[in-house]
CSV table of C-alpha atoms in Angstrom, one decimal:
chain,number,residue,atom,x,y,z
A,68,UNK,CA,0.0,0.0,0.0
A,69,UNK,CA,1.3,3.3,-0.9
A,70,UNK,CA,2.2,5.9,1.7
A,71,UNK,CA,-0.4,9.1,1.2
A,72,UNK,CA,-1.2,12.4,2.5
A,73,UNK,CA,-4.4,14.0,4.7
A,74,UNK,CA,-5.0,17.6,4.9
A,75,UNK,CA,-7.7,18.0,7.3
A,76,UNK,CA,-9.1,21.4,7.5
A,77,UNK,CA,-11.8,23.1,9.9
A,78,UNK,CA,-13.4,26.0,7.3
A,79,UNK,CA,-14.3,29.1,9.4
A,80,UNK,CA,-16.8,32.0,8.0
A,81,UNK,CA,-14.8,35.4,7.3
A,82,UNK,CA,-15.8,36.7,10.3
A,83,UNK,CA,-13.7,34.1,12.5
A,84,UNK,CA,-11.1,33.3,9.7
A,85,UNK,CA,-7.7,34.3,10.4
A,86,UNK,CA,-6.6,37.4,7.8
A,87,UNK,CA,-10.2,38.2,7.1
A,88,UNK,CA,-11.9,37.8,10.6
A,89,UNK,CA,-12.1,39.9,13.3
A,90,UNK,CA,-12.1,37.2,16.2
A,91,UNK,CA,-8.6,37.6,19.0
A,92,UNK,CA,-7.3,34.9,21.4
A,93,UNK,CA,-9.5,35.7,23.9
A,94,UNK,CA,-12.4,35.0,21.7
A,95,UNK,CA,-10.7,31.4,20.7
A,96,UNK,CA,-11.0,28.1,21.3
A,97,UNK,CA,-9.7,24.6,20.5
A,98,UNK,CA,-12.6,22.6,18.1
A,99,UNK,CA,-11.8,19.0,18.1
A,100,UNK,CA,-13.7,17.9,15.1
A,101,UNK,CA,-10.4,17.6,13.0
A,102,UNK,CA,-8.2,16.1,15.9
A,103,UNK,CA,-10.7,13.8,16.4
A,104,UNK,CA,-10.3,13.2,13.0
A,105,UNK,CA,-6.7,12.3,13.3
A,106,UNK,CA,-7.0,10.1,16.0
A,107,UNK,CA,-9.5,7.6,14.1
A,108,UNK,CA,-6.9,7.2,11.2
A,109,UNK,CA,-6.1,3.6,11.4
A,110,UNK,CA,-2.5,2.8,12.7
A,111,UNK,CA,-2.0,0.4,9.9
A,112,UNK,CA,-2.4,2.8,7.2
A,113,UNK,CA,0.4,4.8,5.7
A,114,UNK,CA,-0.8,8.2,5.9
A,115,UNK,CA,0.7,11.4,6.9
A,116,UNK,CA,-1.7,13.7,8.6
A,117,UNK,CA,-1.8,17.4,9.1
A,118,UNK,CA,-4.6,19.3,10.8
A,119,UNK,CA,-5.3,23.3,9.7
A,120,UNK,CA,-8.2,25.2,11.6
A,121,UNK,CA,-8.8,28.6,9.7
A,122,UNK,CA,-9.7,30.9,12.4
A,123,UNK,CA,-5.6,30.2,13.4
A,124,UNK,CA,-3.7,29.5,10.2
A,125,UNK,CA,-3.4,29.8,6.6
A,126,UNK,CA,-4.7,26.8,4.7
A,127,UNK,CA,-1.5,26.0,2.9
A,128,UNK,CA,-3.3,26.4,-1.1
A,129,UNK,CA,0.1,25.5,-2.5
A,130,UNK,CA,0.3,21.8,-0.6
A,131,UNK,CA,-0.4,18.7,-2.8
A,132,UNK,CA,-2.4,16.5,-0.3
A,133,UNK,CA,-4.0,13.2,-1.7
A,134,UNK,CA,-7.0,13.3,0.7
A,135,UNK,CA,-8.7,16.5,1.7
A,136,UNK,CA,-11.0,16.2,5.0
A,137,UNK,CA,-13.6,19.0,5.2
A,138,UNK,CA,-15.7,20.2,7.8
A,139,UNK,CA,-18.2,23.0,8.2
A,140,UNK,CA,-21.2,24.5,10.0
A,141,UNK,CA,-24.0,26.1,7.6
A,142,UNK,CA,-22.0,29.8,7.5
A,143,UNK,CA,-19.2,28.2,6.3
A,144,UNK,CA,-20.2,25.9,4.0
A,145,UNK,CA,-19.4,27.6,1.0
A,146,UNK,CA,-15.9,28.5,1.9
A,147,UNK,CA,-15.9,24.5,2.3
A,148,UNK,CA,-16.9,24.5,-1.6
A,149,UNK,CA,-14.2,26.9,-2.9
A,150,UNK,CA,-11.9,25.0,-1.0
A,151,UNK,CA,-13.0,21.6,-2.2
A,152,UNK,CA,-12.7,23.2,-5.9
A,153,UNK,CA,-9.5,24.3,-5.5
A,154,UNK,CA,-8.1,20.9,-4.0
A,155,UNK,CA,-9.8,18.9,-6.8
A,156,UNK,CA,-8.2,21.2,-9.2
A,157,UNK,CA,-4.7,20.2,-7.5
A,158,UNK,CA,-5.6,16.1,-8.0
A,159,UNK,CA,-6.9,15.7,-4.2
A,160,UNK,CA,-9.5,13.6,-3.8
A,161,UNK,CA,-11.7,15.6,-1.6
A,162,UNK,CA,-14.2,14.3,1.2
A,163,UNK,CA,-16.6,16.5,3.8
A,164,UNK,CA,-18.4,15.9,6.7
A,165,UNK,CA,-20.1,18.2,10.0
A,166,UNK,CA,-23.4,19.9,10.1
A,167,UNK,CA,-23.7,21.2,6.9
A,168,UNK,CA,-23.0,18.0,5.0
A,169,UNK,CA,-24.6,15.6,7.1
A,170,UNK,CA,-27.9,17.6,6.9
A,171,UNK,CA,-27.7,18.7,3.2
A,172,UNK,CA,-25.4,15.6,1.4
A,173,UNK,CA,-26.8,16.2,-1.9
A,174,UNK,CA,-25.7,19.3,-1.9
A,175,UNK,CA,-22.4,18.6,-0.4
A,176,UNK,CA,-22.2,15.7,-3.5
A,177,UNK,CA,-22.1,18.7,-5.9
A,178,UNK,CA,-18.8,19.9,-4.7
A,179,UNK,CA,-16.8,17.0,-3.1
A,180,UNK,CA,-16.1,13.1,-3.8
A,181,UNK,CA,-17.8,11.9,-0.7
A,182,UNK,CA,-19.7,13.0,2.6
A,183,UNK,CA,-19.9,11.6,5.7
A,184,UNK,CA,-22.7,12.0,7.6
A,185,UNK,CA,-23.2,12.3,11.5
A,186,UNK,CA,-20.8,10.7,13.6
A,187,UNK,CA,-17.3,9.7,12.1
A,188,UNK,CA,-15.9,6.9,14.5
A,189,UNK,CA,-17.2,4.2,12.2
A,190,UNK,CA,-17.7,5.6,8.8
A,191,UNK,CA,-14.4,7.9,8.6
A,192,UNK,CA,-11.8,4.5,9.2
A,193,UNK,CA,-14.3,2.8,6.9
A,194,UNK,CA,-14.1,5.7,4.3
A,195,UNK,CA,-10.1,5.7,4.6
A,196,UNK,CA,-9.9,2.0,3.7
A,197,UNK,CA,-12.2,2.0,1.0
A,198,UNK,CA,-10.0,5.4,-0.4
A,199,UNK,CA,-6.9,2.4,-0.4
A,200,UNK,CA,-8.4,0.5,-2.0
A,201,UNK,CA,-10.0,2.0,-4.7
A,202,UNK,CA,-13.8,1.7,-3.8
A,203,UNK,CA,-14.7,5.0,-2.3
A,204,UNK,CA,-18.7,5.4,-2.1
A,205,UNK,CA,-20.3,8.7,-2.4
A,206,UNK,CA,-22.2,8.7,1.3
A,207,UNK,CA,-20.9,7.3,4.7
A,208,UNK,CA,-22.8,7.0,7.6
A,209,UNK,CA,-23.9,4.8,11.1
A,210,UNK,CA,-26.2,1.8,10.2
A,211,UNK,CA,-29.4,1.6,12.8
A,212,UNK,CA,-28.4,-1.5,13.1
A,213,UNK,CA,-24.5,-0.5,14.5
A,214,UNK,CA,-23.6,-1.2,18.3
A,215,UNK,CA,-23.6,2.4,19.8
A,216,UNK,CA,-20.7,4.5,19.0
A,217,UNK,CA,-17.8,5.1,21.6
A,218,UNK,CA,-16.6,8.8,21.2
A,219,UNK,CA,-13.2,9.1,20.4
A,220,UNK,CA,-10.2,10.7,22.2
A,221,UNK,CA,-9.0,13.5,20.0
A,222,UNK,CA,-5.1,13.5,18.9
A,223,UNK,CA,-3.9,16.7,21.1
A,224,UNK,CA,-0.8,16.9,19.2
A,225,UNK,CA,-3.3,18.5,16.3
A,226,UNK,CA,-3.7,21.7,18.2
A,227,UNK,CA,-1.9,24.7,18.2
A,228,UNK,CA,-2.5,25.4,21.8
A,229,UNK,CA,-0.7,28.8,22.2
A,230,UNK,CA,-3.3,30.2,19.5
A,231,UNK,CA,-6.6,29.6,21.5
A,232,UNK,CA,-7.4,31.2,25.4
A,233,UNK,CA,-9.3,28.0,25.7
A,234,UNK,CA,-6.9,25.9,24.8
A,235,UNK,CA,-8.0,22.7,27.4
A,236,UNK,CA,-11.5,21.8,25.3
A,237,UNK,CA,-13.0,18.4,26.0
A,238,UNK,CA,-16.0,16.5,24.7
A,239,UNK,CA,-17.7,14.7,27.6
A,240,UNK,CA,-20.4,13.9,25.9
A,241,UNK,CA,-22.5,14.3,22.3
A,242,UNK,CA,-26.1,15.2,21.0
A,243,UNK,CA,-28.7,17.0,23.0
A,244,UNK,CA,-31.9,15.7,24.7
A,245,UNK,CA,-33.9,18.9,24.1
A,246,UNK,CA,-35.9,19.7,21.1
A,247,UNK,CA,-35.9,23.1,20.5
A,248,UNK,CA,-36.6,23.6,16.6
A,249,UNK,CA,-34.1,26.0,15.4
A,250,UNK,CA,-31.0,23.7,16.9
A,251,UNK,CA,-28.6,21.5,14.4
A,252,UNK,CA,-27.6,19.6,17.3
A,253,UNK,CA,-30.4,17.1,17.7
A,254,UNK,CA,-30.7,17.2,13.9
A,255,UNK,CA,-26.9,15.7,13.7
A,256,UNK,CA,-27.0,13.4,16.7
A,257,UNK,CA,-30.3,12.1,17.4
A,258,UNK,CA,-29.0,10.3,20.4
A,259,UNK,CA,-27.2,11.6,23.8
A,260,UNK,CA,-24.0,9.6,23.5
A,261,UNK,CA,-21.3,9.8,26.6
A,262,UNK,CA,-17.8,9.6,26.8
A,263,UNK,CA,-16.6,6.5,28.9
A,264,UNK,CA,-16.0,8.6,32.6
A,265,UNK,CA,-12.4,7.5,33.3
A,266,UNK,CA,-11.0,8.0,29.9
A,267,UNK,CA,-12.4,11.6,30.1
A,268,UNK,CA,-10.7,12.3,33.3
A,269,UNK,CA,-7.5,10.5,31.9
A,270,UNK,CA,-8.0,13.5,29.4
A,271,UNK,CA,-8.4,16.0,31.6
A,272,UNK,CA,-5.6,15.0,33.8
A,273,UNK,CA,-3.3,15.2,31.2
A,274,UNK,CA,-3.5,19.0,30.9
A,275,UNK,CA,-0.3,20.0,32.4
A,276,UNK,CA,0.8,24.0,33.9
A,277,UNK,CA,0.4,25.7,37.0
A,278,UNK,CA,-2.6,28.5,35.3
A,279,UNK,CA,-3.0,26.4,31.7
A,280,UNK,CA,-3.9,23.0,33.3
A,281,UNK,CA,-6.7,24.6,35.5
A,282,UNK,CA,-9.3,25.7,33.5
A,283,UNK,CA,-11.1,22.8,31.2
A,284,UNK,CA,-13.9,24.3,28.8
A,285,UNK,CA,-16.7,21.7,27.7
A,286,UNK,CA,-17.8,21.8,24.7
A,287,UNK,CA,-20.9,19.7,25.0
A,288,UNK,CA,-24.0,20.8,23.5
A,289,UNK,CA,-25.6,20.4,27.6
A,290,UNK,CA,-23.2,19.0,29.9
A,291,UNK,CA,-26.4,18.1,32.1
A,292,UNK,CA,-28.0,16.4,29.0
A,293,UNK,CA,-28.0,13.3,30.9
A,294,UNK,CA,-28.9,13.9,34.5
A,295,UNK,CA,-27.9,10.7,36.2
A,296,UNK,CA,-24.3,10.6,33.7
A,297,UNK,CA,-23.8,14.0,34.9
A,298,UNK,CA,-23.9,13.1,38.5
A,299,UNK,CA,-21.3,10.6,37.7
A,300,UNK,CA,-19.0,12.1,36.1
A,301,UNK,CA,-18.8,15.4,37.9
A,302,UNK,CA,-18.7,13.6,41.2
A,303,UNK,CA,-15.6,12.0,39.7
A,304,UNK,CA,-14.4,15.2,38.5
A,305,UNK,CA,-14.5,17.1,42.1
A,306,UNK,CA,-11.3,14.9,42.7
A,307,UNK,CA,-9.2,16.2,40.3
A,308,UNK,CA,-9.5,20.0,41.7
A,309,UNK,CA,-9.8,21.7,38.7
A,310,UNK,CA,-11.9,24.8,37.2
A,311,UNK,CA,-14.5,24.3,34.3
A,312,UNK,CA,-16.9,26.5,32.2
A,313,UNK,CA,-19.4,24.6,30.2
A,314,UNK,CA,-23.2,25.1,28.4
A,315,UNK,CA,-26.0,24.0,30.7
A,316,UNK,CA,-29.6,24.2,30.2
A,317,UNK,CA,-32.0,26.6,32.7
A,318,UNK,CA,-33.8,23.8,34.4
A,319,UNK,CA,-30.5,22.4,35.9
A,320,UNK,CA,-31.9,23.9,39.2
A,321,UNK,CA,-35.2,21.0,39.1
A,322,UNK,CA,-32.6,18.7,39.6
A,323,UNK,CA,-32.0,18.5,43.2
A,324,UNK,CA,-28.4,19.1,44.7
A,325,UNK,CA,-27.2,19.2,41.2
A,326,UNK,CA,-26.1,22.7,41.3
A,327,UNK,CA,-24.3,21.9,43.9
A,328,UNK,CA,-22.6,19.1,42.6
A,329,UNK,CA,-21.2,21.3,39.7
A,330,UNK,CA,-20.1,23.8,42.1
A,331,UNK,CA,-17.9,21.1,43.8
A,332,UNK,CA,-16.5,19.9,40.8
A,333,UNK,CA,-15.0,23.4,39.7
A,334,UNK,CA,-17.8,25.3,37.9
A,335,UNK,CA,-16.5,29.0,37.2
A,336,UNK,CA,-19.3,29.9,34.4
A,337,UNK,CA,-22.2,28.5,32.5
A,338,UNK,CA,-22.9,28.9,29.2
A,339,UNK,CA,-27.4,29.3,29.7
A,340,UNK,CA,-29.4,29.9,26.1
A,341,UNK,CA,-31.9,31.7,27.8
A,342,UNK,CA,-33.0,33.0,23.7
A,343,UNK,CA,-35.6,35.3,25.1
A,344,UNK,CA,-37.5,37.0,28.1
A,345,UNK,CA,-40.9,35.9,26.0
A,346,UNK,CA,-42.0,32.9,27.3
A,347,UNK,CA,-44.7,32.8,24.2
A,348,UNK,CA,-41.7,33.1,21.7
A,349,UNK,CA,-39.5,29.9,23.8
A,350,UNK,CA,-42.9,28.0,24.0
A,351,UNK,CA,-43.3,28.5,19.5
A,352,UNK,CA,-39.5,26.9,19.2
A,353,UNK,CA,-40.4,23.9,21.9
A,354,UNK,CA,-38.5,25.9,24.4
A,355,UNK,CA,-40.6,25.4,27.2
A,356,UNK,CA,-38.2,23.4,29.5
A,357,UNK,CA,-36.8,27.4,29.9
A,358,UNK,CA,-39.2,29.2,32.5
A,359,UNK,CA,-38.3,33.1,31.6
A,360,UNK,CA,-39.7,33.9,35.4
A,361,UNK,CA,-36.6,31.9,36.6
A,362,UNK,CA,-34.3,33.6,35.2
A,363,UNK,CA,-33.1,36.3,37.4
A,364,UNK,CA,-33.4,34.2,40.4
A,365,UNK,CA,-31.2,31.6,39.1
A,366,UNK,CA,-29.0,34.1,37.4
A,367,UNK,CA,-28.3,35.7,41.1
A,368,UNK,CA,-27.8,31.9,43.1
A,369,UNK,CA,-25.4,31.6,40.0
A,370,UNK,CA,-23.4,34.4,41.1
A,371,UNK,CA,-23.7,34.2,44.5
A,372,UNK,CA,-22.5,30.5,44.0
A,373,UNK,CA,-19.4,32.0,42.6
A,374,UNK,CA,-20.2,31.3,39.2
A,375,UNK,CA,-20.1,34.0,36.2
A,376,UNK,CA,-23.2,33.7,33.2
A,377,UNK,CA,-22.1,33.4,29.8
A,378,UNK,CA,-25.9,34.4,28.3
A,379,UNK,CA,-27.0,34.1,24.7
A,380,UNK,CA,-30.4,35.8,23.2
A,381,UNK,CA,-31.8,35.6,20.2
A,382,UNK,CA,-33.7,38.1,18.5
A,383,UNK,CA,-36.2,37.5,15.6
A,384,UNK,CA,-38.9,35.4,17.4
A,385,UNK,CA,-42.8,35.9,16.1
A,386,UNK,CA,-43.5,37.7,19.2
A,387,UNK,CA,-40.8,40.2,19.0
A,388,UNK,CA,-41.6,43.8,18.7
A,389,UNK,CA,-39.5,47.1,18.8
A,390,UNK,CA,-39.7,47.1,22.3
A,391,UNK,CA,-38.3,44.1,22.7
A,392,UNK,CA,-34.5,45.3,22.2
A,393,UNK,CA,-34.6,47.7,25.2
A,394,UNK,CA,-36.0,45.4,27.6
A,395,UNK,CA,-33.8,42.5,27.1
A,396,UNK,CA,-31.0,45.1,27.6
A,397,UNK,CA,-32.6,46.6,30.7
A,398,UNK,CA,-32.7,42.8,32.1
A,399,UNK,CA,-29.1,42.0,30.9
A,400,UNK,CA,-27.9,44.9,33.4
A,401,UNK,CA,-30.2,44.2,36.2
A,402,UNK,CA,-28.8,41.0,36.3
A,403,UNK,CA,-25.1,41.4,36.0
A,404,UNK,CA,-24.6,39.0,33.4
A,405,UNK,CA,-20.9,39.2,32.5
A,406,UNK,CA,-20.9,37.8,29.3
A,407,UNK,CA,-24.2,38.8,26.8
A,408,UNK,CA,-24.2,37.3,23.4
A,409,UNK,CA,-26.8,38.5,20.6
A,410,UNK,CA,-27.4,36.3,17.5
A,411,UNK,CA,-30.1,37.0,15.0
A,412,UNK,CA,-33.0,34.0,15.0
A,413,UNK,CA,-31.2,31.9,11.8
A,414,UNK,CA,-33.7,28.8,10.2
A,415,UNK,CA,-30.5,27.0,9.6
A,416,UNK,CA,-31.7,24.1,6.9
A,417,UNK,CA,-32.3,20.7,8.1
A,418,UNK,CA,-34.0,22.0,11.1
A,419,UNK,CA,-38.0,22.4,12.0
A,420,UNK,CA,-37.5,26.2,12.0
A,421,UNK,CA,-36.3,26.1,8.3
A,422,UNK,CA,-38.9,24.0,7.0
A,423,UNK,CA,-41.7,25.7,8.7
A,424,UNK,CA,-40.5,29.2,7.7
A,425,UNK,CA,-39.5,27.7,3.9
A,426,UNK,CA,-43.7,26.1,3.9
A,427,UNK,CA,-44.9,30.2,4.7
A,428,UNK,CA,-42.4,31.8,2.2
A,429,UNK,CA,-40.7,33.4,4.4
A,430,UNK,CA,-36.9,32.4,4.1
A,431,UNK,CA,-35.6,35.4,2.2
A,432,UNK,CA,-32.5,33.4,0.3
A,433,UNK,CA,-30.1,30.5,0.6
A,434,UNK,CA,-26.3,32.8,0.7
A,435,UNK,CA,-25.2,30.3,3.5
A,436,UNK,CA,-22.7,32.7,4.2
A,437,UNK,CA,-25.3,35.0,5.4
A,438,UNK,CA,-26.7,32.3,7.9
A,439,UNK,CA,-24.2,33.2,10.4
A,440,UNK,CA,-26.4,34.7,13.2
A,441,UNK,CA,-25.4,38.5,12.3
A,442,UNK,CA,-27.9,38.6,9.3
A,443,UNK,CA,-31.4,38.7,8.7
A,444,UNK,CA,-32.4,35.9,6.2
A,445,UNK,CA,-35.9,35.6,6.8
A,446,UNK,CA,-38.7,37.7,7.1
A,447,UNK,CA,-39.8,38.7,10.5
A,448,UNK,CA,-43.5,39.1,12.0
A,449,UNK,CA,-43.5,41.8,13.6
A,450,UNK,CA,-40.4,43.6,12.3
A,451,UNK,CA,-39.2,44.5,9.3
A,452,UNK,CA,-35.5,43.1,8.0
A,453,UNK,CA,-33.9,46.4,8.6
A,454,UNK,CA,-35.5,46.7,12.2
A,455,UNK,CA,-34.4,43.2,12.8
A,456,UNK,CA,-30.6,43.9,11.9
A,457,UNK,CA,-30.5,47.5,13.7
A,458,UNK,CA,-32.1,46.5,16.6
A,459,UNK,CA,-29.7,43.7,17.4
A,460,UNK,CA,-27.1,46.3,16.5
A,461,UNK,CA,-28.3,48.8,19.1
A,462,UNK,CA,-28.2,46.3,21.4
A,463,UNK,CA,-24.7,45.1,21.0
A,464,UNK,CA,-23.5,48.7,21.7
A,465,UNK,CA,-26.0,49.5,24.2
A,466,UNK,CA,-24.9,46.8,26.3
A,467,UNK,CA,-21.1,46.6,25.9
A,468,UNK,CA,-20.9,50.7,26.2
A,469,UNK,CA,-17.8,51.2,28.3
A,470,UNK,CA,-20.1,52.0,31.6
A,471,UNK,CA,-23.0,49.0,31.2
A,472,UNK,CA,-19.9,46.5,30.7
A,473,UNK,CA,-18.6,48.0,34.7
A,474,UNK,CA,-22.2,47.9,35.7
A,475,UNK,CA,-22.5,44.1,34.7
A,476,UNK,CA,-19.5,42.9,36.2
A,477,UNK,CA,-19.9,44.8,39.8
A,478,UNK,CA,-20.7,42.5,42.3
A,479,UNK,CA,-20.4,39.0,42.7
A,480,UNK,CA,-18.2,36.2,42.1
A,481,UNK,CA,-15.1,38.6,42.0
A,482,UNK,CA,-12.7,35.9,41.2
A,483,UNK,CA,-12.7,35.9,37.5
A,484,UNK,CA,-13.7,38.9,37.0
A,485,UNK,CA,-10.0,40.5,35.4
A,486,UNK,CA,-10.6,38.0,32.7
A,487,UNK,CA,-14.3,38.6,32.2
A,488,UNK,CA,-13.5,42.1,31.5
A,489,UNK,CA,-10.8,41.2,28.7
A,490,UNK,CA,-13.6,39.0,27.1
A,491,UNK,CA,-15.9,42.1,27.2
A,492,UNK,CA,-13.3,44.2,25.9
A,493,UNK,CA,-12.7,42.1,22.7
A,494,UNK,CA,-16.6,41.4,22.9
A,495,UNK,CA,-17.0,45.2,21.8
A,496,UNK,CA,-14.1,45.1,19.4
A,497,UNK,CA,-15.9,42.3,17.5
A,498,UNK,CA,-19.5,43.2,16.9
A,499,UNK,CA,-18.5,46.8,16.5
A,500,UNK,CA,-16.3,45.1,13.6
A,501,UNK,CA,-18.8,43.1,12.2
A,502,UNK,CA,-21.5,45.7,12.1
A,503,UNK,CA,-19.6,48.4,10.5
A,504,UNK,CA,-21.4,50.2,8.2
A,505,UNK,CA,-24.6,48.7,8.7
């Protein structure tokens, strides 16, 4: 068998692609789709394997790989395209798999050899050996019939830690138990998969510095996706003495003791999609699991708990009106949330949202470069486009204005509050970027 090449490359939008993004370090961190990747590349095979993530490197356009991997959420699917032309053009045999692909293959089929769809720890060693051998099919994927999938252990030597301020990512677990019918996750992974507990701590443990080892970022859809799982594994986690920041849903506090448990095992700051303050628009997306009168209270045990609010709203719903913009700010600042994050309501295809906005005629065009969350690509209820796209403007500046980001982040927990104000500070420097001259 002949030696060959991989060039395995995570495609980032312009916005977070090195040279034509506007994303820092502190606004970075470590995706393990492609070092995942790496790791699953059979031992017996004779390939050399290098791993490229855009938003910290150049793709190298002059290399002569004979295998190009591709992977790419919806915004940066057609940079995945150009990328797969020019590759072909070289003699590459070009292959793509993540959201995009898995949820729109024929598409995907237009531009590249082969996709793979949903999770890779079967079908990408299977599509490598069929590559060998001359018999590469057009679509991979996991058979109903297939055992359930063990997650993979990503190859860490793939990252370019120094480049990322969350440089310690880890995948605990896969797939999301909620429903809420604008999400890709539950699209992509129908099931909640988990990592086996001991080889996730042997991960962890492996993190190594006095300040660098510390502080562990999930990247799980809802690290408490799995209530009894989560119990587990952070009870097994306390041991280890480290910090963590992670996504978790609103109704962790039903779960009794659980909040507790996560503050024990290092929690410094959630990750919450609380979307909206409407509980009419969270109810129309099968959102109701979120209970918009909880929000503050929890917001404050949070705090008081010594753990900082990473908060993410979305703007767009049917029930959204002018007024809506001022009093999600208002609420933001009341609360002290350190972190706000505003995205534009996107129907990204494959999702309920997109086919119940597609049935009314109201998706406005297909530019998948626009579905990014900064742009309007459908047409609102009770807005027009262009209040849509300056209201969510106004709000970015209204809330990270040099005194409402001092106002959010007096008070409780002080601990982590120095880098808190660095995120807010690059935070501004972003949006203001992106939105310029709208």
């Amino acid at each position: 068998m002949r030696p060959f090449s991989i060039l395995l490359i995570h495609t980032q939008h312009a916005i977070q692609r090195i040279g034509t993004g506007v994303y820092r370090k502190h606004l970075r961190y470590a995706p393990l789709t492609m070092p995942t990747l790496a790791a699953l590349v059979p031992a017996d095979l004779p390939a050399t394997i290098r791993v490229v993530d855009e938003m910290v490197e150049e793709v190298p356009l002059d290399a002569t790989p004979d295998l190009v991997g591709l992977t790419a959420i919806t915004s940066a699917s057609t940079r995945a395209y150009e990328l797969a032309a020019h590759f072909k053009a070289r003699g590459a045999t070009v292959v793509m798999g993540g959201i995009h692909a898995s949820l729109l293959p024929d598409e995907a089929l237009e531009h590249v050899d082969a996709v793979v769809r949903g999770l890779a720890e079967r079908s990408w060693p299977r599509l490598l050996r069929d590559y060998c051998a001359g018999t590469l099919q057009r679509v991979y994927e996991e058979s109903p019939a297939d055992p359930p999938v063990t997650i993979a252990v990503p190859d860490r030597r793939q990252i370019k830690r120094e480049r990322y301020i969350a440089n310690n990512t880890v995948e605990m677990s896969r797939g999301c138990t909620k429903r809420c019918d604008f999400c890709v996750t539950h699209e992509l992974h129908a099931d909640y998969l988990t990592k086996d507990v001991d080889q996730t701590l042997a991960e962890i443990r492996s993190f190594r510095g006095p300040l660098s080892g510390k502080l562990i970022t999930f990247l799980d859809p809802n690290v408490i996706g799995n209530v009894p799982f989560a119990r587990r594994f952070f009870t097994a986690l306390t041991r280890l003495r480290k910090w963590w920041v992670g996504c978790v849903s609103i109704d962790l506090l039903r779960h009794e003791g659980l909040l507790d448990l996560l503050v024990a095992s290092g929690a410094k700051g959630f990750l919450i999609g609380f979307e909206s303050l409407d509980q009419q628009a969270l109810d129309s997306v099968n959102k109701s699991f979120s209970v918009t009168e909880e929000y503050l209270a929890a917001i404050e045990l949070f705090h008081r708990r010594g753990v900082m609010v990473q908060g993410s709203f979305v703007f767009g719903f049917d029930s959204d009106t002018p007024e809506t913009f001022d009093k999600t700010v208002d609420f933001i600042i009341r609360a002290k949330i350190e972190l706000p994050q505003f995205t534009i309501f996107t129907p990204f295809p494959g999702t309920a949202a997109f086919r119940r906005l597609d049935a009314a005629g109201r998706i406005l065009h297909r530019d998948w470069s626009l579905y990014n969350g900064h742009n309007v690509v459908f047409q609102p209820q009770q807005l027009t486009p262009q209040q849509l796209q300056d209201g969510v403007r106004a709000v970015w500046e209204r809330t990270y204005s040099l005194p409402n980001i001092v106002r959010r982040l007096a008070g409780p927990p002080y601990l982590p509050k120095i880098p808190a104000l660095l995120s807010n500070l690059n935070f501004r420097r972003f949006m203001r970027r992106v939105h310029a001259g709208r």
